[in-house]
Short mmCIF file of N, CA, C and O in Angstrom, two decimals:
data_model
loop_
_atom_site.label_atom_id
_atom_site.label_comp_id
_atom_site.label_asym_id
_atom_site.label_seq_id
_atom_site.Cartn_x
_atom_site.Cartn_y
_atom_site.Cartn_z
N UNK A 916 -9.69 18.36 42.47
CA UNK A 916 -10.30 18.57 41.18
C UNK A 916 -10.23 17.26 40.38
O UNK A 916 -9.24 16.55 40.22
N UNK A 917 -11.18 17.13 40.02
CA UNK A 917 -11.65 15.88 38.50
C UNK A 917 -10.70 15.58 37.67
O UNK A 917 -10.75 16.35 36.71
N UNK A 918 -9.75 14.73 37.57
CA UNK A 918 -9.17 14.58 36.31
C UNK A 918 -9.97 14.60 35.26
O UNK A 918 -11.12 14.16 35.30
N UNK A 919 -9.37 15.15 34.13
CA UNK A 919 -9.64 15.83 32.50
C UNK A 919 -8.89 14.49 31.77
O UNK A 919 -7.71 14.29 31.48
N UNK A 920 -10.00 13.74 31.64
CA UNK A 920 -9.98 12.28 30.96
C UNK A 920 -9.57 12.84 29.12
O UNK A 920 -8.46 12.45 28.76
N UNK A 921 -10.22 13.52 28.26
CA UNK A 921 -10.07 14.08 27.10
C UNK A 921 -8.97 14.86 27.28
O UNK A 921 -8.26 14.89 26.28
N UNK A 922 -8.66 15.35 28.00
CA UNK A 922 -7.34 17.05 28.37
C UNK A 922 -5.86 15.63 28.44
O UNK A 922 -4.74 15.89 27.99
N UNK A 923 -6.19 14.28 29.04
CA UNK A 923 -4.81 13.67 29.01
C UNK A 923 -4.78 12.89 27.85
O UNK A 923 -3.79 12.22 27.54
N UNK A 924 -5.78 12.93 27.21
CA UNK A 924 -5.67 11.52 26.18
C UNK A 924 -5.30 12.71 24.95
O UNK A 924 -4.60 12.36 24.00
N UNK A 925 -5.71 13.84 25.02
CA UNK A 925 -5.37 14.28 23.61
C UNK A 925 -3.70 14.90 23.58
O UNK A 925 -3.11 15.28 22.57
N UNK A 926 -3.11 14.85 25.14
CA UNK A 926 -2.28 15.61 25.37
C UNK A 926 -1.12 14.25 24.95
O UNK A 926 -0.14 14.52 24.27
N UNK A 927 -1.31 13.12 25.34
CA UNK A 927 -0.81 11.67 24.85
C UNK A 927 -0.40 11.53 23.76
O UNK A 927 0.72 11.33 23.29
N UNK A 928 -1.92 11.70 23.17
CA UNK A 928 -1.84 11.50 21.77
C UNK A 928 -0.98 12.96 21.13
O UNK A 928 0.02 12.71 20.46
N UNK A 929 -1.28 14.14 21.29
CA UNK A 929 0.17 14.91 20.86
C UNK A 929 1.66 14.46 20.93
O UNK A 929 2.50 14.46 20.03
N UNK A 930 1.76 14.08 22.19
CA UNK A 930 3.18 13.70 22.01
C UNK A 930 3.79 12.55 20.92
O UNK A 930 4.86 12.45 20.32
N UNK A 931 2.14 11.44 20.99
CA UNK A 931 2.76 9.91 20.15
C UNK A 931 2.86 11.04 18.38
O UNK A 931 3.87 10.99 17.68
N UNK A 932 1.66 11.89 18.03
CA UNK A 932 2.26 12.39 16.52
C UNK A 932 3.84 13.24 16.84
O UNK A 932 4.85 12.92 16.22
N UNK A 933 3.84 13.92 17.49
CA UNK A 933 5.42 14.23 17.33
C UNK A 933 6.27 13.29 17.37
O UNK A 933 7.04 13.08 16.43
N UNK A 934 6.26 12.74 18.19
CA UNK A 934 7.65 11.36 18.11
C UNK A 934 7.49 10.69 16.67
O UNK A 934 8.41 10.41 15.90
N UNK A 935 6.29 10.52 16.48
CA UNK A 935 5.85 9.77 14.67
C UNK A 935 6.53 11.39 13.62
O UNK A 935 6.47 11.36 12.39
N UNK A 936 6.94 12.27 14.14
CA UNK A 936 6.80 13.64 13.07
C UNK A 936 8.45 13.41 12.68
O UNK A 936 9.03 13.72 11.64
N UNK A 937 8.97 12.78 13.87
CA UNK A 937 10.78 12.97 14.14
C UNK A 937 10.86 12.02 13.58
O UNK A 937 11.79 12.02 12.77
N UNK A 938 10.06 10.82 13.64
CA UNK A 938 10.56 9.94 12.59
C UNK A 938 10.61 9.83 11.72
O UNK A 938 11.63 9.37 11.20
N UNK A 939 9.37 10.23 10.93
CA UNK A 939 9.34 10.31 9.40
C UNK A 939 9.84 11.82 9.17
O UNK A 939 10.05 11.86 7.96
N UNK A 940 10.12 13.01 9.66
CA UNK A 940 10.95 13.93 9.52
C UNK A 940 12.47 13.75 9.15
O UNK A 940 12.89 13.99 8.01
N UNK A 941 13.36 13.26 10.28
CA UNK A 941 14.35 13.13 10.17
C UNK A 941 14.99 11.40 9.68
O UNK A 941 16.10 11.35 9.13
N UNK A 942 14.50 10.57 9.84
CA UNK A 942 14.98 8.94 9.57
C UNK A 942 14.39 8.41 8.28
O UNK A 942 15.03 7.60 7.62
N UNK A 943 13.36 8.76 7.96
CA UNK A 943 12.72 8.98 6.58
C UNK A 943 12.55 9.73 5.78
O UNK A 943 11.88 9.46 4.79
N UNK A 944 13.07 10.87 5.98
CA UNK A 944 13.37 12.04 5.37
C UNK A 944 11.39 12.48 4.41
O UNK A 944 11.15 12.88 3.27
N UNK A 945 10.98 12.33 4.92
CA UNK A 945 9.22 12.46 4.65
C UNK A 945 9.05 13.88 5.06
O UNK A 945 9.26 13.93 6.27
N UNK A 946 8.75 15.10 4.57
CA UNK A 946 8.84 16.38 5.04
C UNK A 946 7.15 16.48 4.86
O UNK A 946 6.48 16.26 5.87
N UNK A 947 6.63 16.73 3.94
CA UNK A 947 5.43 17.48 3.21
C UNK A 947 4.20 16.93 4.46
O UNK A 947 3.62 17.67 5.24
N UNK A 948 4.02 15.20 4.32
CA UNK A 948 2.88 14.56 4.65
C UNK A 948 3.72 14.38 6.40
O UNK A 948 3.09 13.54 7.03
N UNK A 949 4.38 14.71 6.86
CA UNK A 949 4.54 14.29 7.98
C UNK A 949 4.65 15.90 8.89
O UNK A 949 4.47 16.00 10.10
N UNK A 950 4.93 16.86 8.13
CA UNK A 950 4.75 18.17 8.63
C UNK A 950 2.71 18.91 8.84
O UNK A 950 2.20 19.89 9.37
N UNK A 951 2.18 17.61 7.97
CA UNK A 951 0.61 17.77 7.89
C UNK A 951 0.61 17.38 8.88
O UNK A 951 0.12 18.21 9.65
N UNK A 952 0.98 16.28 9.46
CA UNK A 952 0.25 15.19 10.03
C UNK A 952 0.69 15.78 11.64
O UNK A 952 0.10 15.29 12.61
N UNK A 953 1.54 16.64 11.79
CA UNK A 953 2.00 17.28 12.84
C UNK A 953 0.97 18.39 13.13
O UNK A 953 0.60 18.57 14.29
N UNK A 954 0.45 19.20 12.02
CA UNK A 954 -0.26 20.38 12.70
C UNK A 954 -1.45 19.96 13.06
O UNK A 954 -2.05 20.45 14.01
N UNK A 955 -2.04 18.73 12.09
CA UNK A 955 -3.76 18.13 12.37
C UNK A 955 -3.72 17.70 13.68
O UNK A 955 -4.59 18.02 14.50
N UNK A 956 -2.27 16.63 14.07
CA UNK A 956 -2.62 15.62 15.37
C UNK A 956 -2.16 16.52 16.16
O UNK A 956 -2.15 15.95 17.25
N UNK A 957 -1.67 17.84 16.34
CA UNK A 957 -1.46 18.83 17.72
C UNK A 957 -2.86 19.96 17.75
O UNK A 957 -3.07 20.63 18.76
N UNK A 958 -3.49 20.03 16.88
CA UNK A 958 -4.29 20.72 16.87
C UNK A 958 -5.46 20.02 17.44
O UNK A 958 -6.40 20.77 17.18
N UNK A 959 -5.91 18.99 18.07
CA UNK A 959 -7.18 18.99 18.69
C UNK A 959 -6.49 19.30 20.23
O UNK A 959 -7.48 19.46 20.94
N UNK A 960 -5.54 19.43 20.90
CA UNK A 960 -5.50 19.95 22.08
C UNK A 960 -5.17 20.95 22.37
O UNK A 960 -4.93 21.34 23.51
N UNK A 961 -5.09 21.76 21.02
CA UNK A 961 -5.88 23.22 21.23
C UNK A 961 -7.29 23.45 21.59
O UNK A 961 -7.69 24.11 22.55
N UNK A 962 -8.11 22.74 20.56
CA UNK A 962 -9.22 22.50 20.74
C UNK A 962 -10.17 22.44 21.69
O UNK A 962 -10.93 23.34 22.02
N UNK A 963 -10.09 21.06 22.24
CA UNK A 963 -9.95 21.02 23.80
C UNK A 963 -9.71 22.07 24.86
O UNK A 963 -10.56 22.27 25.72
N UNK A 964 -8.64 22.71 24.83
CA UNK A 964 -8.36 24.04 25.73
C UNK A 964 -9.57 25.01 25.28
O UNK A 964 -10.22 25.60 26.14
N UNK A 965 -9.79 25.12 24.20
CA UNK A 965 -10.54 26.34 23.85
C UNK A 965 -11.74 25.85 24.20
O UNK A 965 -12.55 26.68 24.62
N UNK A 966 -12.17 24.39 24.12
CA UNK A 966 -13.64 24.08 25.10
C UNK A 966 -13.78 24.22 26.60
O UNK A 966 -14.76 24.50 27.29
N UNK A 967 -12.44 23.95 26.92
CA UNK A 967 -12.19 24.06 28.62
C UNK A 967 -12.72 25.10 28.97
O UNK A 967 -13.33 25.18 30.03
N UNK A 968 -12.55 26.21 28.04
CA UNK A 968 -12.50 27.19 29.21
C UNK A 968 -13.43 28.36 28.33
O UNK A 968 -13.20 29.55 28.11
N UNK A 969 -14.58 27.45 27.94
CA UNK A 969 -15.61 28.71 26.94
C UNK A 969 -16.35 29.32 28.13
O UNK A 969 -16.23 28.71 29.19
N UNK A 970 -17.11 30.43 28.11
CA UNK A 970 -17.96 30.89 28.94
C UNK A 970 -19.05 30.58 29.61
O UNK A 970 -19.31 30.82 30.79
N UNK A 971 -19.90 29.86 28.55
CA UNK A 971 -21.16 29.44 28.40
C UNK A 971 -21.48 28.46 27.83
O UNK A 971 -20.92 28.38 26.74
N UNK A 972 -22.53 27.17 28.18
CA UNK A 972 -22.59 26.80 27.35
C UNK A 972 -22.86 26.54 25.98
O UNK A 972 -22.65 25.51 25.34
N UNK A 973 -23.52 28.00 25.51
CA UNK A 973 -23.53 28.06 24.33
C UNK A 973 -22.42 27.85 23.63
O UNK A 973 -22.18 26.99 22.78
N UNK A 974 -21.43 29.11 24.26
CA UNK A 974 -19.86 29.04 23.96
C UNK A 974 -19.27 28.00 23.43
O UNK A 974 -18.74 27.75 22.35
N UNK A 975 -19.53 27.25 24.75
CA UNK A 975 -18.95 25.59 24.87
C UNK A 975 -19.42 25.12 23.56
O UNK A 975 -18.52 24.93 22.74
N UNK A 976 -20.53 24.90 23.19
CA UNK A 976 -21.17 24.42 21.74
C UNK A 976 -20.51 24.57 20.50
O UNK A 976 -20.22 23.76 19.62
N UNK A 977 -20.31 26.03 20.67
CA UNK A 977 -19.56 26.79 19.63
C UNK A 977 -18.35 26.37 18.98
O UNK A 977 -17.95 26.41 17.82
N UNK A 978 -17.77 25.88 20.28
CA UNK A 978 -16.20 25.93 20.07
C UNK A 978 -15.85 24.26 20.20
O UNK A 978 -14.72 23.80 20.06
N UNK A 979 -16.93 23.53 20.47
CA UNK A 979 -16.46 21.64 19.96
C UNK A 979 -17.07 21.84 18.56
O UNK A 979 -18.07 22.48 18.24
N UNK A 980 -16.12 21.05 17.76
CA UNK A 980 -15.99 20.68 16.55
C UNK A 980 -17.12 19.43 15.95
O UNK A 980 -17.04 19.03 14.79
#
């Protein structure tokens, strides 16, 4: 099977905002703007999943942003 070029880069990029969330969470004590910045930068590889695996391509349409 094809590697999922978008499925690893967004999955990457999740991990680099969490490690950025622990830092300004806990070493900078930054709660408000760094607890944002956690749900926006984990939330496109939800995204992604939910395009992976639409029905149709209409579906598919539907569900990229």
């Amino acid at each position: 099977m094809k590697e999922n070029v978008i499925k690893t880069k967004s999955f990457n990029f999740a991990v680099d905002i969490v490690m950025l969330y622990k830092e300004l969470a806990y070493k900078q004590k930054e709660y408000v703007m760094s607890r944002q910045l956690l749900k926006s930068g984990t939330s496109i590889g939800a995204n992604v999943r939910e395009a992976e695996f639409a029905q149709s391509k209409p579906d598919f349409t539907n569900k990229t942003p």
